[in-house]
Structures are given as C-alpha cells and as structure tokens.
mmCIF file of C-alpha atoms in Angstrom:
data_model
loop_
_atom_site.group_PDB
_atom_site.id
_atom_site.type_symbol
_atom_site.label_atom_id
_atom_site.label_comp_id
_atom_site.label_asym_id
_atom_site.label_seq_id
_atom_site.Cartn_x
_atom_site.Cartn_y
_atom_site.Cartn_z
ATOM 1 C CA MET A 2 0.000 0.000 0.000
ATOM 2 C CA THR A 3 1.332 3.421 -0.836
ATOM 3 C CA ALA A 4 1.821 5.914 1.989
ATOM 4 C CA SER A 5 -0.991 8.121 0.682
ATOM 5 C CA ALA A 6 -3.395 5.187 0.453
ATOM 6 C CA ALA A 7 -2.468 4.036 3.951
ATOM 7 C CA ALA A 8 -3.000 7.543 5.282
ATOM 8 C CA SER A 9 -6.429 7.800 3.693
ATOM 9 C CA GLY A 10 -7.491 4.300 4.753
ATOM 10 C CA THR A 11 -8.848 3.479 1.284
ATOM 11 C CA SER A 12 -7.927 1.076 -1.449
ATOM 12 C CA LEU A 13 -9.430 3.234 -4.217
ATOM 13 C CA ARG A 14 -7.865 6.278 -5.872
ATOM 14 C CA ILE A 15 -9.166 8.696 -8.514
ATOM 15 C CA GLY A 16 -6.964 10.662 -10.893
ATOM 16 C CA THR A 17 -7.671 13.170 -13.620
ATOM 17 C CA GLY A 18 -5.854 14.021 -16.808
ATOM 18 C CA PHE A 19 -6.245 16.826 -19.309
ATOM 19 C CA ASP A 20 -4.631 17.352 -22.688
ATOM 20 C CA VAL A 21 -5.070 19.730 -25.571
ATOM 21 C CA HIS A 22 -3.559 19.934 -29.033
ATOM 22 C CA ALA A 23 -4.011 22.317 -31.933
ATOM 23 C CA PHE A 24 -5.006 21.026 -35.343
ATOM 24 C CA ASP A 25 -2.228 20.462 -37.879
ATOM 25 C CA PRO A 26 -3.645 19.687 -41.337
ATOM 26 C CA ALA A 27 -0.217 18.406 -42.460
ATOM 27 C CA VAL A 28 -0.570 15.212 -40.393
ATOM 28 C CA PRO A 29 -3.284 12.545 -40.124
ATOM 29 C CA LEU A 30 -5.625 12.628 -37.132
ATOM 30 C CA ARG A 31 -5.069 10.022 -34.450
ATOM 31 C CA LEU A 32 -7.560 10.281 -31.620
ATOM 32 C CA ALA A 33 -8.540 7.678 -29.027
ATOM 33 C CA GLY A 34 -6.047 5.371 -30.708
ATOM 34 C CA LEU A 35 -7.857 5.488 -34.052
ATOM 35 C CA GLU A 36 -7.023 7.107 -37.362
ATOM 36 C CA TRP A 37 -9.702 9.515 -38.576
ATOM 37 C CA PRO A 38 -9.520 9.837 -42.381
ATOM 38 C CA ASP A 39 -10.293 13.197 -43.950
ATOM 39 C CA GLU A 40 -9.769 15.058 -40.656
ATOM 40 C CA PRO A 41 -6.866 17.383 -39.814
ATOM 41 C CA GLY A 42 -4.334 15.885 -37.430
ATOM 42 C CA LEU A 43 -3.060 17.260 -34.155
ATOM 43 C CA SER A 44 0.262 18.929 -33.530
ATOM 44 C CA GLY A 45 2.589 17.447 -30.966
ATOM 45 C CA HIS A 46 5.880 15.675 -30.445
ATOM 46 C CA SER A 47 4.173 12.291 -30.778
ATOM 47 C CA ASP A 48 0.976 11.827 -32.793
ATOM 48 C CA GLY A 49 -0.823 14.380 -30.604
ATOM 49 C CA ASP A 50 -3.546 11.933 -29.506
ATOM 50 C CA ALA A 51 -5.134 14.078 -26.784
ATOM 51 C CA VAL A 52 -7.330 11.204 -25.570
ATOM 52 C CA CYS A 53 -4.440 8.807 -24.987
ATOM 53 C CA HIS A 54 -2.393 11.560 -23.365
ATOM 54 C CA ALA A 55 -5.235 12.480 -20.984
ATOM 55 C CA VAL A 56 -5.741 8.788 -20.106
ATOM 56 C CA VAL A 57 -2.034 8.401 -19.295
ATOM 57 C CA ASP A 58 -2.121 11.471 -17.044
ATOM 58 C CA ALA A 59 -5.275 10.249 -15.267
ATOM 59 C CA LEU A 60 -3.754 6.824 -14.596
ATOM 60 C CA LEU A 61 -0.457 8.187 -13.338
ATOM 61 C CA SER A 62 -2.178 10.872 -11.261
ATOM 62 C CA ALA A 63 -4.415 8.370 -9.516
ATOM 63 C CA ALA A 64 -1.436 6.203 -8.565
ATOM 64 C CA GLY A 65 0.678 9.145 -7.442
ATOM 65 C CA GLN A 66 3.139 8.433 -10.248
ATOM 66 C CA GLY A 67 3.480 11.896 -11.778
ATOM 67 C CA ASP A 68 2.384 12.711 -15.309
ATOM 68 C CA ILE A 69 3.070 11.833 -18.927
ATOM 69 C CA GLY A 70 6.174 14.036 -18.953
ATOM 70 C CA GLU A 71 7.812 11.697 -16.446
ATOM 71 C CA LEU A 72 6.920 8.650 -18.551
ATOM 72 C CA ILE A 73 7.662 9.999 -22.037
ATOM 73 C CA ASP A 74 10.448 12.427 -22.897
ATOM 74 C CA ALA A 75 8.981 14.959 -25.325
ATOM 75 C CA HIS A 76 12.505 15.728 -26.546
ATOM 76 C CA ASP A 77 13.481 12.117 -27.263
ATOM 77 C CA PRO A 78 13.735 11.450 -31.011
ATOM 78 C CA ALA A 79 12.492 7.902 -30.331
ATOM 79 C CA THR A 80 9.047 9.239 -29.381
ATOM 80 C CA GLU A 81 8.780 11.780 -32.195
ATOM 81 C CA ASN A 82 5.626 11.016 -34.207
ATOM 82 C CA ALA A 83 5.084 7.957 -31.975
ATOM 83 C CA ASP A 84 1.730 6.204 -31.777
ATOM 84 C CA SER A 85 0.376 7.322 -28.394
ATOM 85 C CA THR A 86 -1.396 4.016 -27.848
ATOM 86 C CA GLN A 87 2.010 2.639 -26.821
ATOM 87 C CA PHE A 88 2.124 5.113 -23.907
ATOM 88 C CA VAL A 89 -1.061 3.804 -22.283
ATOM 89 C CA PRO A 90 0.225 0.262 -21.516
ATOM 90 C CA ARG A 91 3.446 1.813 -20.180
ATOM 91 C CA ALA A 92 1.357 3.843 -17.734
ATOM 92 C CA VAL A 93 -0.652 0.731 -16.783
ATOM 93 C CA GLU A 94 2.612 -1.131 -16.168
ATOM 94 C CA ARG A 95 3.944 1.706 -13.995
ATOM 95 C CA ILE A 96 0.806 1.893 -11.855
ATOM 96 C CA GLY A 97 0.812 -1.898 -11.540
ATOM 97 C CA ALA A 98 4.373 -1.784 -10.232
ATOM 98 C CA ALA A 99 3.180 0.788 -7.705
ATOM 99 C CA GLY A 100 0.459 -1.602 -6.485
ATOM 100 C CA TRP A 101 -2.607 -0.399 -8.426
ATOM 101 C CA ARG A 102 -4.919 -1.737 -11.116
ATOM 102 C CA VAL A 103 -7.414 0.109 -13.294
ATOM 103 C CA VAL A 104 -11.094 -0.227 -12.355
ATOM 104 C CA ASN A 105 -12.370 2.050 -15.128
ATOM 105 C CA VAL A 106 -11.602 5.201 -17.094
ATOM 106 C CA ALA A 107 -14.008 7.870 -18.359
ATOM 107 C CA VAL A 108 -12.954 10.276 -21.113
ATOM 108 C CA GLN A 109 -14.639 13.482 -22.308
ATOM 109 C CA VAL A 110 -13.586 14.976 -25.656
ATOM 110 C CA VAL A 111 -14.320 18.662 -26.297
ATOM 111 C CA ALA A 112 -14.201 19.435 -30.018
ATOM 112 C CA GLU A 113 -16.227 20.585 -32.968
ATOM 113 C CA ARG A 114 -14.783 17.740 -35.010
ATOM 114 C CA PRO A 115 -14.497 14.844 -35.580
ATOM 115 C CA ARG A 116 -17.868 13.381 -34.665
ATOM 116 C CA ILE A 117 -17.055 10.788 -31.999
ATOM 117 C CA ALA A 118 -20.413 8.964 -31.876
ATOM 118 C CA PRO A 119 -20.008 6.922 -35.100
ATOM 119 C CA ARG A 120 -16.748 5.393 -33.820
ATOM 120 C CA ARG A 121 -17.396 5.450 -30.072
ATOM 121 C CA GLY A 122 -17.668 1.668 -29.708
ATOM 122 C CA GLU A 123 -14.493 1.057 -31.694
ATOM 123 C CA ALA A 124 -12.555 3.621 -29.633
ATOM 124 C CA GLU A 125 -13.901 2.323 -26.319
ATOM 125 C CA ALA A 126 -12.975 -1.260 -27.247
ATOM 126 C CA LEU A 127 -9.424 -0.269 -28.183
ATOM 127 C CA LEU A 128 -8.882 1.874 -25.093
ATOM 128 C CA SER A 129 -10.406 -0.807 -22.852
ATOM 129 C CA ARG A 130 -7.924 -3.351 -24.224
ATOM 130 C CA LEU A 131 -5.062 -0.951 -23.579
ATOM 131 C CA VAL A 132 -5.978 -0.389 -19.909
ATOM 132 C CA SER A 133 -7.439 -3.874 -19.275
ATOM 133 C CA ALA A 134 -10.595 -2.306 -17.854
ATOM 134 C CA PRO A 135 -13.741 -0.568 -19.127
ATOM 135 C CA VAL A 136 -13.267 2.811 -20.786
ATOM 136 C CA SER A 137 -16.175 5.087 -21.640
ATOM 137 C CA LEU A 138 -15.787 7.871 -24.190
ATOM 138 C CA VAL A 139 -18.141 10.810 -24.570
ATOM 139 C CA ALA A 140 -17.899 14.028 -26.511
ATOM 140 C CA THR A 141 -19.285 17.511 -26.519
ATOM 141 C CA THR A 142 -18.733 20.801 -28.284
ATOM 142 C CA SER A 143 -18.053 24.126 -26.618
ATOM 143 C CA ASP A 144 -20.874 25.880 -28.496
ATOM 144 C CA GLY A 145 -18.490 27.983 -30.541
ATOM 145 C CA LEU A 146 -16.586 29.265 -27.515
ATOM 146 C CA GLY A 147 -12.806 29.184 -27.081
ATOM 147 C CA PHE A 148 -10.211 27.455 -29.216
ATOM 148 C CA THR A 149 -12.243 24.242 -29.491
ATOM 149 C CA GLY A 150 -15.340 26.176 -30.499
ATOM 150 C CA ARG A 151 -13.382 28.013 -33.177
ATOM 151 C CA GLY A 152 -12.240 24.625 -34.516
ATOM 152 C CA GLU A 153 -8.580 25.241 -33.666
ATOM 153 C CA GLY A 154 -7.990 22.013 -31.766
ATOM 154 C CA ILE A 155 -9.195 19.300 -29.435
ATOM 155 C CA ALA A 156 -9.260 18.978 -25.654
ATOM 156 C CA ALA A 157 -9.672 15.736 -23.733
ATOM 157 C CA MET A 158 -10.296 15.130 -20.040
ATOM 158 C CA ALA A 159 -9.984 11.726 -18.410
ATOM 159 C CA THR A 160 -10.812 10.335 -14.992
ATOM 160 C CA ALA A 161 -9.350 7.024 -13.836
ATOM 161 C CA LEU A 162 -10.448 4.933 -10.889
ATOM 162 C CA LEU A 163 -7.783 2.615 -9.511
ATOM 163 C CA GLU A 164 -7.934 -0.151 -6.938
ATOM 164 C CA GLN A 165 -5.083 -1.290 -4.761
ATOM 165 C CA ILE A 166 -3.792 -4.766 -5.592
#
C-alpha cells in the first residue's frame, strides 16, 4: 500500500488528466487510438492523440506516479511522431508496479470535429484493451466558444479509478 493510500485508509484512488492539441492539417488525425480519415491531425511531439495523453495522465495521477512528462520524454527522437497508444500500456505497467490496477476510465472529448459517436464503440474497445478495464468515451462541443469552439484544436479530459492490488 502506498503511503498516501495508507493515510487515507482506502484502497481506491481517482486521478484526472487533461490534454489539448491544436489542429495540424499536415498530419493525419489520431484520436482515441484510431485514425480519422479526412480530418486534420493534431500537432505534438508524438501523434498528438489528446485522448491517450489524458488517459495516461489520469492513470499516473491516480497512482501518485506523476504525469506523462515523467513517462515519455517529449525531446526524445524515439518518441517523435510515436503512436500514443504505446504510452497507455506503459502507464498501466507503472501503476501496476506501484500496487494499483485500473477499475475504469471515463474520457470526455471537447471538439467541434471529428464526430465521436459513429466510432465510439471502436474507440472504447481499443482503449479498454489498452488499460485492461472498461473505458467510456463521450464528446461535446463548446458551443463555438474558445479554441475548441473556433475549430482550432481538441481537448480531452480523463478520470481514472484505480484499486489497490
């Protein structure tokens, strides 16, 4: 049991993650581990997958294991243009080594595009395999407000529930 879990007297922990990336029409869109044809991609050192990045941060946060920057070096040429789905199992491995397992993850995407609903099941299945637990994915727009509302990028928020093992 980690010191913080022992102090709180609980075997459950919740963590949150948030990520945002601007659109980059020069690259393909990867979001929630999927390729989205005919959509502008996201800028970033890796593939810019805001969903995967938010999930990694939520997992690590819940286990008290830092954030994605401590797992992935954004200046390492080996992770340049990397598929972000490879980061999620690394986070799951790290939290497992710290004595935690994933109970579930919930993700909220804030964007004008792409439409998530037609591929929700596919994305949830992929993400659930990556974390070995149920993942739910929902989406909303920001009603024309802010950078997401102006169609300049995508934001993703994730919440992870972990259980001590």
